[in-house]
mmCIF file of C-alpha atoms in Angstrom:
data_model
loop_
_atom_site.group_PDB
_atom_site.id
_atom_site.type_symbol
_atom_site.label_atom_id
_atom_site.label_comp_id
_atom_site.label_asym_id
_atom_site.label_seq_id
_atom_site.Cartn_x
_atom_site.Cartn_y
_atom_site.Cartn_z
ATOM 1 C CA MET A 1 53.392 -49.126 -54.030
ATOM 2 C CA THR A 2 49.662 -49.436 -54.758
ATOM 3 C CA TYR A 3 47.063 -50.897 -52.405
ATOM 4 C CA ASN A 4 43.557 -52.258 -52.759
ATOM 5 C CA GLN A 5 41.147 -49.339 -52.445
ATOM 6 C CA ASP A 6 39.082 -51.006 -49.688
ATOM 7 C CA GLU A 7 42.189 -51.410 -47.512
ATOM 8 C CA LEU A 8 43.039 -47.700 -47.353
ATOM 9 C CA GLU A 9 40.545 -46.988 -44.566
ATOM 10 C CA ALA A 10 39.852 -49.462 -41.778
ATOM 11 C CA PRO A 11 36.314 -49.896 -40.397
ATOM 12 C CA ALA A 12 35.637 -48.043 -37.127
ATOM 13 C CA TRP A 13 35.102 -51.254 -35.133
ATOM 14 C CA LEU A 14 38.754 -52.281 -35.696
ATOM 15 C CA ASN A 15 39.853 -50.108 -32.795
ATOM 16 C CA ASP A 16 42.092 -50.362 -29.737
ATOM 17 C CA GLU A 17 39.313 -51.833 -27.589
ATOM 18 C CA PHE A 18 38.800 -54.606 -30.136
ATOM 19 C CA PHE A 19 42.524 -55.440 -30.254
ATOM 20 C CA ARG A 20 42.826 -55.396 -26.461
ATOM 21 C CA ASN A 21 39.918 -57.866 -26.145
ATOM 22 C CA ALA A 22 41.328 -60.087 -28.916
ATOM 23 C CA MET A 23 44.722 -60.243 -27.171
ATOM 24 C CA ARG A 24 43.057 -61.008 -23.836
ATOM 25 C CA GLU A 25 41.170 -63.934 -25.372
ATOM 26 C CA SER A 26 44.148 -65.178 -27.385
ATOM 27 C CA ASN A 27 46.430 -65.211 -24.339
ATOM 28 C CA ASN A 28 43.696 -66.223 -21.871
ATOM 29 C CA ASP A 29 44.714 -63.204 -19.806
ATOM 30 C CA PRO A 30 41.997 -60.653 -18.784
ATOM 31 C CA THR A 31 44.608 -58.254 -17.379
ATOM 32 C CA ILE A 32 46.179 -57.324 -20.738
ATOM 33 C CA GLU A 33 46.171 -53.594 -21.533
ATOM 34 C CA LEU A 34 47.546 -51.909 -24.667
ATOM 35 C CA THR A 35 50.551 -49.655 -24.110
ATOM 36 C CA SER A 36 50.085 -47.630 -27.317
ATOM 37 C CA ALA A 37 47.483 -47.111 -30.024
ATOM 38 C CA CYS A 38 47.276 -49.595 -32.917
ATOM 39 C CA VAL A 39 47.884 -47.937 -36.284
ATOM 40 C CA LEU A 40 46.322 -49.920 -39.129
ATOM 41 C CA ARG A 41 47.989 -50.292 -42.530
ATOM 42 C CA PRO A 42 46.758 -51.905 -45.788
ATOM 43 C CA GLY A 43 47.344 -55.662 -45.731
ATOM 44 C CA THR A 44 48.662 -56.361 -49.228
ATOM 45 C CA ASN A 45 49.599 -54.797 -52.520
ATOM 46 C CA LYS A 46 47.001 -54.373 -55.221
ATOM 47 C CA GLY A 47 46.480 -57.607 -57.162
ATOM 48 C CA ASP A 48 47.913 -59.871 -54.448
ATOM 49 C CA HIS A 49 44.552 -61.187 -53.251
ATOM 50 C CA TYR A 50 40.842 -60.740 -53.781
ATOM 51 C CA ALA A 51 38.574 -62.719 -51.456
ATOM 52 C CA SER A 52 38.779 -60.581 -48.297
ATOM 53 C CA VAL A 53 39.875 -57.193 -46.973
ATOM 54 C CA MET A 54 43.195 -57.239 -45.125
ATOM 55 C CA PHE A 55 44.967 -54.945 -42.666
ATOM 56 C CA ARG A 56 48.186 -55.081 -40.650
ATOM 57 C CA THR A 57 49.104 -53.519 -37.320
ATOM 58 C CA THR A 58 51.481 -53.877 -34.384
ATOM 59 C CA VAL A 59 49.917 -54.554 -30.985
ATOM 60 C CA LYS A 60 51.965 -53.490 -27.954
ATOM 61 C CA TYR A 61 50.654 -54.618 -24.600
ATOM 62 C CA ARG A 62 51.423 -55.305 -20.949
ATOM 63 C CA SER A 63 49.867 -57.667 -18.419
ATOM 64 C CA THR A 64 49.907 -57.930 -14.626
ATOM 65 C CA ARG A 65 51.331 -61.417 -15.190
ATOM 66 C CA SER A 66 54.443 -59.873 -16.648
ATOM 67 C CA ASN A 67 55.768 -56.334 -16.263
ATOM 68 C CA GLU A 68 57.616 -56.603 -19.549
ATOM 69 C CA GLU A 69 55.994 -54.878 -22.548
ATOM 70 C CA LYS A 70 55.247 -57.331 -25.358
ATOM 71 C CA SER A 71 54.738 -56.646 -29.023
ATOM 72 C CA ILE A 72 53.293 -58.679 -31.893
ATOM 73 C CA ASN A 73 52.822 -57.864 -35.579
ATOM 74 C CA ILE A 74 49.470 -59.115 -36.824
ATOM 75 C CA ILE A 75 47.604 -59.354 -40.113
ATOM 76 C CA MET A 76 43.837 -59.638 -40.196
ATOM 77 C CA LYS A 77 41.204 -60.632 -42.728
ATOM 78 C CA THR A 78 37.730 -59.130 -42.633
ATOM 79 C CA LYS A 79 34.703 -59.097 -44.905
ATOM 80 C CA PRO A 80 34.240 -56.250 -47.403
ATOM 81 C CA GLU A 81 31.817 -53.548 -46.289
ATOM 82 C CA VAL A 82 31.676 -51.717 -49.651
ATOM 83 C CA ASP A 83 28.951 -52.933 -52.039
ATOM 84 C CA GLY A 84 30.185 -54.845 -55.083
ATOM 85 C CA LEU A 85 31.137 -58.275 -56.398
ATOM 86 C CA LYS A 86 33.686 -58.794 -53.616
ATOM 87 C CA LYS A 87 31.039 -58.241 -50.930
ATOM 88 C CA GLU A 88 28.583 -60.579 -52.698
ATOM 89 C CA LEU A 89 31.235 -63.300 -52.929
ATOM 90 C CA LEU A 90 31.723 -63.251 -49.145
ATOM 91 C CA GLU A 91 28.073 -62.684 -48.171
ATOM 92 C CA ASP A 92 27.934 -65.833 -46.058
ATOM 93 C CA ASP A 93 30.582 -66.756 -43.499
ATOM 94 C CA GLY A 94 31.468 -70.134 -45.022
ATOM 95 C CA MET A 95 34.972 -69.229 -46.138
ATOM 96 C CA PHE A 96 35.823 -67.550 -42.823
ATOM 97 C CA ALA A 97 34.483 -70.554 -40.871
ATOM 98 C CA ILE A 98 36.704 -72.891 -42.899
ATOM 99 C CA GLU A 99 39.831 -70.788 -42.435
ATOM 100 C CA ILE A 100 39.296 -70.347 -38.687
ATOM 101 C CA ASP A 101 38.832 -74.133 -38.401
ATOM 102 C CA MET A 102 41.972 -74.724 -40.472
ATOM 103 C CA TYR A 103 44.219 -72.423 -38.420
ATOM 104 C CA SER A 104 42.822 -73.315 -35.002
ATOM 105 C CA LYS A 105 42.480 -77.114 -35.407
ATOM 106 C CA THR A 106 43.600 -78.781 -38.635
ATOM 107 C CA LEU A 107 46.950 -77.102 -39.322
ATOM 108 C CA PRO A 108 48.196 -77.596 -35.724
ATOM 109 C CA GLU A 109 47.237 -81.281 -35.937
ATOM 110 C CA MET A 110 48.984 -81.679 -39.308
ATOM 111 C CA ALA A 111 52.117 -79.983 -37.961
ATOM 112 C CA ARG A 112 52.071 -82.199 -34.833
ATOM 113 C CA MET A 113 51.815 -85.423 -36.880
ATOM 114 C CA LEU A 114 54.501 -84.375 -39.338
ATOM 115 C CA LYS A 115 56.845 -83.292 -36.545
ATOM 116 C CA GLU A 116 56.689 -86.847 -35.170
ATOM 117 C CA ILE A 117 58.287 -88.122 -38.402
ATOM 118 C CA GLY A 118 60.872 -85.316 -38.523
ATOM 119 C CA GLU A 119 59.073 -83.002 -40.943
ATOM 120 C CA GLN A 120 58.119 -79.361 -40.414
ATOM 121 C CA TYR A 121 54.870 -77.961 -41.769
ATOM 122 C CA LYS A 122 54.917 -74.197 -41.217
ATOM 123 C CA TYR A 123 51.988 -71.803 -41.151
ATOM 124 C CA PRO A 124 51.352 -68.353 -39.640
ATOM 125 C CA ARG A 125 50.393 -68.529 -35.955
ATOM 126 C CA TYR A 126 46.680 -68.235 -35.244
ATOM 127 C CA ILE A 127 45.861 -65.379 -32.866
ATOM 128 C CA TYR A 128 42.088 -64.928 -32.943
ATOM 129 C CA GLY A 129 39.016 -65.668 -35.052
ATOM 130 C CA THR A 130 35.276 -65.173 -34.794
ATOM 131 C CA LEU A 131 32.212 -64.990 -37.037
ATOM 132 C CA LYS A 132 30.088 -62.836 -34.688
ATOM 133 C CA PRO A 133 29.372 -59.970 -34.489
ATOM 134 C CA ARG A 134 31.647 -59.629 -37.532
ATOM 135 C CA ALA A 135 33.778 -62.223 -39.287
ATOM 136 C CA ILE A 136 37.496 -61.709 -38.700
ATOM 137 C CA LEU A 137 40.625 -63.850 -38.672
ATOM 138 C CA ILE A 138 43.843 -62.595 -37.035
ATOM 139 C CA LEU A 139 47.225 -64.237 -37.662
ATOM 140 C CA GLU A 140 50.771 -63.366 -36.731
ATOM 141 C CA ASP A 141 52.280 -61.239 -39.505
ATOM 142 C CA ILE A 142 55.409 -63.115 -40.606
ATOM 143 C CA SER A 143 56.473 -60.711 -43.356
ATOM 144 C CA ASP A 144 59.160 -59.250 -41.086
ATOM 145 C CA GLN A 145 60.636 -62.713 -40.428
ATOM 146 C CA GLY A 146 62.366 -63.061 -43.783
ATOM 147 C CA TRP A 147 59.367 -64.412 -45.723
ATOM 148 C CA VAL A 148 58.830 -62.764 -49.117
ATOM 149 C CA MET A 149 56.286 -63.060 -51.899
ATOM 150 C CA SER A 150 57.467 -64.140 -55.324
ATOM 151 C CA ASP A 151 56.018 -64.011 -58.798
ATOM 152 C CA PHE A 152 55.933 -67.072 -61.072
ATOM 153 C CA ILE A 153 58.668 -69.527 -60.047
ATOM 154 C CA THR A 154 61.535 -69.615 -62.545
ATOM 155 C CA THR A 155 63.461 -72.818 -61.686
ATOM 156 C CA LEU A 156 62.685 -76.434 -60.890
ATOM 157 C CA ASP A 157 64.749 -76.206 -57.683
ATOM 158 C CA ASP A 158 62.620 -73.298 -56.438
ATOM 159 C CA MET A 159 59.504 -75.432 -57.081
ATOM 160 C CA ARG A 160 60.721 -78.238 -54.789
ATOM 161 C CA PRO A 161 59.750 -76.665 -51.408
ATOM 162 C CA ILE A 162 56.283 -75.886 -52.843
ATOM 163 C CA VAL A 163 55.773 -79.464 -54.046
ATOM 164 C CA LYS A 164 56.931 -80.751 -50.652
ATOM 165 C CA ASP A 165 54.461 -78.493 -48.822
ATOM 166 C CA ILE A 166 51.418 -79.572 -50.822
ATOM 167 C CA ALA A 167 52.440 -83.245 -50.555
ATOM 168 C CA MET A 168 52.714 -82.884 -46.753
ATOM 169 C CA PHE A 169 49.353 -81.113 -46.603
ATOM 170 C CA HIS A 170 47.600 -83.807 -48.670
ATOM 171 C CA ALA A 171 49.220 -86.771 -46.920
ATOM 172 C CA ALA A 172 48.535 -85.465 -43.409
ATOM 173 C CA SER A 173 44.881 -84.817 -44.311
ATOM 174 C CA VAL A 174 44.409 -88.417 -45.474
ATOM 175 C CA VAL A 175 45.841 -89.739 -42.203
ATOM 176 C CA ILE A 176 43.651 -87.403 -40.102
ATOM 177 C CA ALA A 177 40.543 -88.425 -42.078
ATOM 178 C CA SER A 178 41.326 -92.118 -41.503
ATOM 179 C CA SER A 179 41.013 -91.656 -37.730
ATOM 180 C CA ASP A 180 38.594 -88.715 -37.342
ATOM 181 C CA PRO A 181 35.062 -89.495 -38.621
ATOM 182 C CA THR A 182 34.056 -85.790 -38.489
ATOM 183 C CA PHE A 183 36.926 -84.519 -40.631
ATOM 184 C CA ILE A 184 35.532 -85.031 -44.148
ATOM 185 C CA GLY A 185 32.170 -83.536 -43.202
ATOM 186 C CA ARG A 186 33.815 -80.386 -41.861
ATOM 187 C CA TYR A 187 35.330 -79.739 -45.290
ATOM 188 C CA SER A 188 32.479 -80.677 -47.592
ATOM 189 C CA TYR A 189 31.988 -77.012 -48.599
ATOM 190 C CA SER A 190 32.707 -76.355 -52.289
ATOM 191 C CA ILE A 191 33.873 -73.078 -53.810
ATOM 192 C CA ALA A 192 32.603 -74.084 -57.281
ATOM 193 C CA GLU A 193 29.234 -72.329 -57.048
ATOM 194 C CA LYS A 194 30.884 -69.115 -55.833
ATOM 195 C CA PHE A 195 33.490 -69.219 -58.591
ATOM 196 C CA MET A 196 30.745 -69.548 -61.182
ATOM 197 C CA ALA A 197 29.549 -66.118 -59.963
ATOM 198 C CA PHE A 198 32.461 -64.740 -62.007
ATOM 199 C CA ASP A 199 30.497 -65.624 -65.143
ATOM 200 C CA GLY A 200 31.532 -62.358 -66.819
ATOM 201 C CA MET A 201 35.223 -63.279 -66.579
ATOM 202 C CA ILE A 202 34.532 -66.893 -67.609
ATOM 203 C CA LYS A 203 32.495 -65.917 -70.682
ATOM 204 C CA LYS A 204 35.133 -63.324 -71.565
ATOM 205 C CA GLY A 205 37.964 -65.888 -71.306
ATOM 206 C CA PHE A 206 36.262 -68.360 -73.634
ATOM 207 C CA GLY A 207 34.991 -65.508 -75.833
ATOM 208 C CA ASP A 208 38.586 -64.347 -76.300
ATOM 209 C CA LEU A 209 39.588 -67.837 -77.441
ATOM 210 C CA GLN A 210 36.677 -67.856 -79.905
ATOM 211 C CA GLN A 211 37.912 -64.485 -81.140
ATOM 212 C CA LEU A 212 41.256 -66.132 -81.928
ATOM 213 C CA THR A 213 39.451 -68.860 -83.921
ATOM 214 C CA SER A 214 37.662 -66.264 -86.062
ATOM 215 C CA SER A 215 40.642 -63.906 -86.434
ATOM 216 C CA TYR A 216 43.443 -66.351 -87.267
ATOM 217 C CA PRO A 217 43.049 -69.270 -89.723
ATOM 218 C CA GLU A 218 45.425 -71.511 -87.724
ATOM 219 C CA PHE A 219 42.949 -71.376 -84.792
ATOM 220 C CA ALA A 220 39.789 -71.980 -86.860
ATOM 221 C CA HIS A 221 39.573 -75.752 -86.204
ATOM 222 C CA PHE A 222 39.326 -75.120 -82.434
ATOM 223 C CA SER A 223 36.050 -73.213 -82.794
ATOM 224 C CA LYS A 224 33.582 -76.130 -82.538
ATOM 225 C CA PRO A 225 35.496 -78.034 -79.825
ATOM 226 C CA LEU A 226 35.625 -74.850 -77.705
ATOM 227 C CA GLU A 227 31.912 -74.250 -78.270
ATOM 228 C CA LYS A 228 31.129 -77.796 -77.194
ATOM 229 C CA PHE A 229 33.351 -77.541 -74.106
ATOM 230 C CA GLN A 230 31.749 -74.269 -73.049
ATOM 231 C CA ALA A 231 28.196 -75.592 -73.514
ATOM 232 C CA ASN A 232 28.583 -77.909 -70.476
ATOM 233 C CA LEU A 233 30.961 -75.657 -68.563
ATOM 234 C CA ARG A 234 28.842 -74.863 -65.511
ATOM 235 C CA GLU A 235 27.827 -78.481 -64.937
ATOM 236 C CA PHE A 236 31.422 -79.626 -65.492
ATOM 237 C CA TYR A 237 32.914 -77.107 -63.053
ATOM 238 C CA LEU A 238 30.392 -77.822 -60.282
ATOM 239 C CA THR A 239 31.045 -81.575 -60.487
ATOM 240 C CA VAL A 240 34.847 -81.137 -60.565
ATOM 241 C CA TYR A 241 34.763 -80.252 -56.863
ATOM 242 C CA ASN A 242 32.728 -83.308 -55.869
ATOM 243 C CA PRO A 243 34.845 -85.954 -54.119
ATOM 244 C CA SER A 244 36.506 -88.281 -56.623
ATOM 245 C CA THR A 245 35.037 -91.746 -57.137
ATOM 246 C CA THR A 246 38.192 -92.951 -58.886
ATOM 247 C CA TYR A 247 41.118 -91.821 -56.730
ATOM 248 C CA GLN A 248 42.107 -91.240 -53.108
ATOM 249 C CA ASN A 249 40.577 -87.939 -51.988
ATOM 250 C CA VAL A 250 42.548 -85.434 -49.908
ATOM 251 C CA LEU A 251 41.960 -82.064 -48.291
ATOM 252 C CA ILE A 252 42.903 -79.684 -51.083
ATOM 253 C CA HIS A 253 44.193 -76.161 -50.518
ATOM 254 C CA GLY A 254 41.927 -75.075 -53.373
ATOM 255 C CA ASP A 255 43.511 -71.678 -54.032
ATOM 256 C CA PHE A 256 47.029 -72.883 -54.627
ATOM 257 C CA HIS A 257 48.763 -70.139 -56.631
ATOM 258 C CA SER A 258 51.882 -67.971 -56.476
ATOM 259 C CA LYS A 259 50.235 -65.144 -54.485
ATOM 260 C CA ASN A 260 49.157 -67.536 -51.717
ATOM 261 C CA MET A 261 52.637 -68.483 -50.560
ATOM 262 C CA LEU A 262 55.723 -66.848 -49.077
ATOM 263 C CA HIS A 263 59.334 -67.955 -49.491
ATOM 264 C CA LYS A 264 62.656 -67.753 -47.694
ATOM 265 C CA LEU A 265 65.681 -67.078 -49.886
ATOM 266 C CA ASP A 266 69.256 -68.192 -49.291
ATOM 267 C CA ASP A 267 72.305 -65.983 -49.866
ATOM 268 C CA GLU A 268 72.200 -66.702 -53.603
ATOM 269 C CA GLY A 269 68.510 -65.844 -53.952
ATOM 270 C CA ARG A 270 67.308 -69.448 -54.225
ATOM 271 C CA HIS A 271 64.157 -70.570 -52.435
ATOM 272 C CA SER A 272 65.129 -72.519 -49.341
ATOM 273 C CA ASP A 273 61.663 -72.753 -47.793
ATOM 274 C CA THR A 274 58.003 -72.049 -48.603
ATOM 275 C CA ILE A 275 54.954 -71.414 -46.441
ATOM 276 C CA LEU A 276 51.384 -71.637 -47.761
ATOM 277 C CA LEU A 277 48.714 -69.041 -46.931
ATOM 278 C CA ASP A 278 44.950 -68.554 -47.424
ATOM 279 C CA TYR A 279 43.251 -71.764 -46.382
ATOM 280 C CA GLN A 280 39.744 -70.384 -46.875
ATOM 281 C CA ILE A 281 38.461 -72.713 -49.597
ATOM 282 C CA CYS A 282 39.942 -76.030 -48.465
ATOM 283 C CA CYS A 283 37.662 -78.955 -49.275
ATOM 284 C CA TRP A 284 37.721 -82.749 -49.428
ATOM 285 C CA THR A 285 38.089 -83.857 -53.039
ATOM 286 C CA SER A 286 40.554 -85.012 -55.713
ATOM 287 C CA PRO A 287 44.195 -83.831 -55.427
ATOM 288 C CA ALA A 288 44.038 -83.239 -59.201
ATOM 289 C CA ILE A 289 42.598 -79.772 -58.467
ATOM 290 C CA ASP A 290 45.654 -78.653 -56.480
ATOM 291 C CA LEU A 291 47.990 -80.353 -58.941
ATOM 292 C CA TYR A 292 46.584 -78.391 -61.874
ATOM 293 C CA TYR A 293 47.020 -75.230 -59.814
ATOM 294 C CA LEU A 294 50.592 -76.413 -59.119
ATOM 295 C CA LEU A 295 51.256 -76.668 -62.858
ATOM 296 C CA ASP A 296 49.190 -73.729 -64.141
ATOM 297 C CA MET A 297 49.420 -71.012 -61.488
ATOM 298 C CA ILE A 298 52.877 -71.246 -59.906
ATOM 299 C CA PRO A 299 55.801 -71.875 -62.332
ATOM 300 C CA THR A 300 56.713 -69.879 -65.409
ATOM 301 C CA GLN A 301 55.539 -71.438 -68.648
ATOM 302 C CA GLU A 302 59.128 -72.448 -69.398
ATOM 303 C CA VAL A 303 59.484 -74.381 -66.126
ATOM 304 C CA LYS A 304 56.113 -76.025 -66.719
ATOM 305 C CA ASP A 305 56.975 -76.985 -70.322
ATOM 306 C CA ASN A 306 60.365 -78.426 -69.347
ATOM 307 C CA HIS A 307 59.436 -80.136 -66.073
ATOM 308 C CA ARG A 308 55.716 -80.930 -66.154
ATOM 309 C CA SER A 309 56.105 -84.717 -65.720
ATOM 310 C CA GLU A 310 58.917 -84.315 -63.219
ATOM 311 C CA LEU A 311 56.822 -82.023 -60.988
ATOM 312 C CA ILE A 312 53.981 -84.554 -60.856
ATOM 313 C CA TYR A 313 56.399 -87.426 -60.225
ATOM 314 C CA LEU A 314 58.146 -85.429 -57.482
ATOM 315 C CA TYR A 315 54.771 -84.772 -55.827
ATOM 316 C CA TYR A 316 53.793 -88.454 -56.083
ATOM 317 C CA GLN A 317 57.086 -89.626 -54.553
ATOM 318 C CA GLN A 318 56.782 -87.187 -51.640
ATOM 319 C CA TYR A 319 53.091 -87.905 -51.051
ATOM 320 C CA THR A 320 53.380 -91.704 -50.990
ATOM 321 C CA ASP A 321 56.578 -91.628 -48.922
ATOM 322 C CA LEU A 322 54.874 -89.392 -46.338
ATOM 323 C CA LEU A 323 51.792 -91.638 -46.187
ATOM 324 C CA LYS A 324 54.003 -94.633 -45.402
ATOM 325 C CA ARG A 325 56.034 -92.758 -42.785
ATOM 326 C CA LEU A 326 52.864 -91.426 -41.149
ATOM 327 C CA GLY A 327 51.696 -95.024 -40.725
ATOM 328 C CA PHE A 328 48.756 -94.886 -43.151
ATOM 329 C CA LEU A 329 47.254 -98.368 -43.416
ATOM 330 C CA GLY A 330 44.917 -97.818 -46.374
ATOM 331 C CA LYS A 331 45.557 -98.476 -50.056
ATOM 332 C CA ILE A 332 48.190 -96.183 -51.562
ATOM 333 C CA PRO A 333 47.509 -95.209 -55.205
ATOM 334 C CA THR A 334 50.014 -95.933 -57.967
ATOM 335 C CA MET A 335 51.662 -93.361 -60.203
ATOM 336 C CA LEU A 336 49.516 -94.675 -63.069
ATOM 337 C CA ASP A 337 46.379 -94.124 -60.949
ATOM 338 C CA LEU A 338 47.441 -90.493 -60.487
ATOM 339 C CA GLN A 339 48.136 -89.948 -64.203
ATOM 340 C CA ILE A 340 44.723 -91.355 -65.118
ATOM 341 C CA GLU A 341 43.075 -89.091 -62.531
ATOM 342 C CA LEU A 342 44.868 -86.061 -63.968
ATOM 343 C CA LEU A 343 43.695 -86.943 -67.468
ATOM 344 C CA ARG A 344 40.159 -87.387 -66.154
ATOM 345 C CA TYR A 345 40.299 -83.870 -64.647
ATOM 346 C CA ALA A 346 42.120 -82.230 -67.571
ATOM 347 C CA GLY A 347 39.070 -80.094 -68.351
ATOM 348 C CA LEU A 348 40.055 -78.057 -65.298
ATOM 349 C CA GLU A 349 43.395 -77.273 -66.909
ATOM 350 C CA MET A 350 41.588 -76.250 -70.100
ATOM 351 C CA PHE A 351 39.469 -73.957 -67.913
ATOM 352 C CA HIS A 352 42.625 -72.489 -66.310
ATOM 353 C CA TYR A 353 44.133 -71.718 -69.719
ATOM 354 C CA ALA A 354 40.968 -69.999 -70.962
ATOM 355 C CA ILE A 355 40.466 -67.874 -67.850
ATOM 356 C CA PHE A 356 43.904 -67.215 -66.376
ATOM 357 C CA SER A 357 46.591 -67.452 -69.093
ATOM 358 C CA SER A 358 46.288 -63.812 -70.092
ATOM 359 C CA PHE A 359 47.165 -62.782 -66.492
ATOM 360 C CA ARG A 360 50.738 -63.914 -67.227
ATOM 361 C CA TYR A 361 51.019 -61.082 -69.728
ATOM 362 C CA ILE A 362 49.236 -58.359 -67.726
ATOM 363 C CA ASP A 363 50.469 -56.215 -64.840
ATOM 364 C CA PRO A 364 47.760 -56.800 -62.160
ATOM 365 C CA THR A 365 48.554 -53.474 -60.480
ATOM 366 C CA ALA A 366 47.721 -51.609 -63.687
ATOM 367 C CA ILE A 367 44.177 -52.943 -64.147
ATOM 368 C CA ASP A 368 40.851 -52.788 -62.346
ATOM 369 C CA ILE A 369 40.633 -56.332 -60.922
ATOM 370 C CA GLU A 370 36.887 -56.118 -60.245
ATOM 371 C CA ALA A 371 36.229 -55.004 -63.844
ATOM 372 C CA MET A 372 38.387 -57.902 -65.065
ATOM 373 C CA LEU A 373 36.452 -60.376 -62.905
ATOM 374 C CA LYS A 374 33.191 -59.065 -64.347
ATOM 375 C CA GLY A 375 34.552 -59.467 -67.899
ATOM 376 C CA GLU A 376 34.304 -55.733 -68.569
ATOM 377 C CA LEU A 377 37.896 -55.145 -69.721
ATOM 378 C CA GLU A 378 39.261 -55.677 -73.198
ATOM 379 C CA ASN A 379 41.933 -58.367 -73.234
ATOM 380 C CA PRO A 380 45.180 -56.577 -74.167
ATOM 381 C CA VAL A 381 47.070 -59.781 -75.009
ATOM 382 C CA LEU A 382 44.979 -61.264 -77.844
ATOM 383 C CA ASN A 383 47.444 -59.974 -80.428
ATOM 384 C CA ASN A 384 50.511 -60.860 -78.372
ATOM 385 C CA PRO A 385 52.519 -63.386 -80.480
ATOM 386 C CA GLU A 386 53.777 -65.195 -77.350
ATOM 387 C CA PHE A 387 50.236 -65.588 -75.984
ATOM 388 C CA LYS A 388 48.918 -66.804 -79.355
ATOM 389 C CA LYS A 389 51.735 -69.353 -79.657
ATOM 390 C CA LEU A 390 51.077 -70.650 -76.141
ATOM 391 C CA MET A 391 47.322 -70.993 -76.719
ATOM 392 C CA HIS A 392 47.807 -72.746 -80.066
ATOM 393 C CA THR A 393 50.214 -75.259 -78.504
ATOM 394 C CA GLU A 394 47.976 -75.964 -75.510
ATOM 395 C CA LEU A 395 44.687 -76.109 -77.441
ATOM 396 C CA THR A 396 46.362 -78.620 -79.760
ATOM 397 C CA ARG A 397 47.395 -80.727 -76.747
ATOM 398 C CA PHE A 398 43.865 -80.624 -75.318
ATOM 399 C CA LEU A 399 42.468 -81.693 -78.703
ATOM 400 C CA HIS A 400 44.953 -84.568 -79.086
ATOM 401 C CA GLN A 401 44.366 -85.916 -75.568
ATOM 402 C CA GLY A 402 40.570 -85.738 -75.902
ATOM 403 C CA THR A 403 39.853 -82.921 -73.435
ATOM 404 C CA LEU A 404 38.519 -80.933 -76.378
ATOM 405 C CA SER A 405 36.470 -82.967 -78.822
ATOM 406 C CA GLN A 406 35.503 -82.484 -82.472
ATOM 407 C CA ASP A 407 32.623 -85.006 -82.198
#
C-alpha cells in the first residue's frame, strides 16, 4: 500500500493535547481526559485525493460524567505545510471554511428535511473544525463501518445510489435556499480560478490532443476546432461556475468523482448504498457541472456509452420527485430544460475529456501526481488504441453537436 508523501509524518501540533481539547469542545465536556496516546496514520492511499493532507487516529477518552472509557475513530484534514503546488492551492482558508460550514450546518439541515419525507441522506459525523490557529476539519472515520472505496462503477444498478444521493443533495439545497436568504451568499465561492492554476496540466491535456491531430490523419480535421476552443478556455471555464441564467441553480458538490464517495456492498458485491465525501468546493450554480462529473468521472466508459441518457433521466426523475415531496413551491424545470442546459454547458465535458480521460488508462499510484498536475509528465496513453478510439468518437460528437466549431 502506498501513501501520499506528506501524510507519512504528522505535524507536531497534532498531539494528544490538541485531540483532548477537540474532544472536550465537540462533546461540550471540559472534564474529558485521554486514556491512551493517539497514534496518527496516513489518511488515504496515494492518488485518492489531492486538495488537503489527511490523517487518521483513534481517540480513547474518559470523562467524570461517565466512568466508561469511550473510543472514536477519526479522520482529519489539514493544510499542507510542505512548499509546492498543493500548498499554494490551499493558501487561503476558503475551502476549509466551506467544508466546515457544510458539515456543521448544511448537511445536518438537508438530512433533517429529507428524513421528514422518509429519505436518508448520510454523511460522516462532524466532530470538530476551526480555521485558527490552523485550519483543520475532523470527522468520524467510517471506513471501519463497512464503507469501501470503489474505482469506476461498472453497472447501471451500482450507479443508482450515486444518482439518488446527488439528486437528494441538489433538491434539498433548492428548498433550503427558498427559505434562507443567507444560503446562496454563503456558497458564492468558485473553485474555477484555483483550478486554472493547474495550467500546466490543462495545456498538456489539450497539447496531447493536438499531438493526435498532427500524428494521425483521421484526427487532422479536429486541429482548428481544438485550437479555437482552447483560445477562449480560461474565460469559458471561469464563467462556467457563475450561477446559471437559464436553469434552476442548486448547491453543487463540485468535486463529484469516484474517489469522493464510499459504498456499502451486499452479499453479492453489488452497491446497496453510497455516501458522498469532500464537500470543500460546494457552490451555488448550475447542476450541469455535477451532472457532467456524474457522467465523466464515475462510471466506466462502457456504462456511460450504454446508459448516458438513462442516467440523466434517472437523476431528473429523482430530483423533481424530491422537490415535490419536500414541498417546493417554485417552478420545477422540465426534462427538456435540463437537456438544453446540458448542451449549453457541454464545453465542460469537452474540458473533462481533454484533461482527465487519460487517467482512465493510468495507474495513479505509479505516477507523481504533482508532476502530472504541472504538466511535466509524458502522457503514456497517446498511442493506446483504446484511448485513440475513445477520443476520436467523442471529438466527433462534440463537433457534430456544435461544442467544437470549424467556423
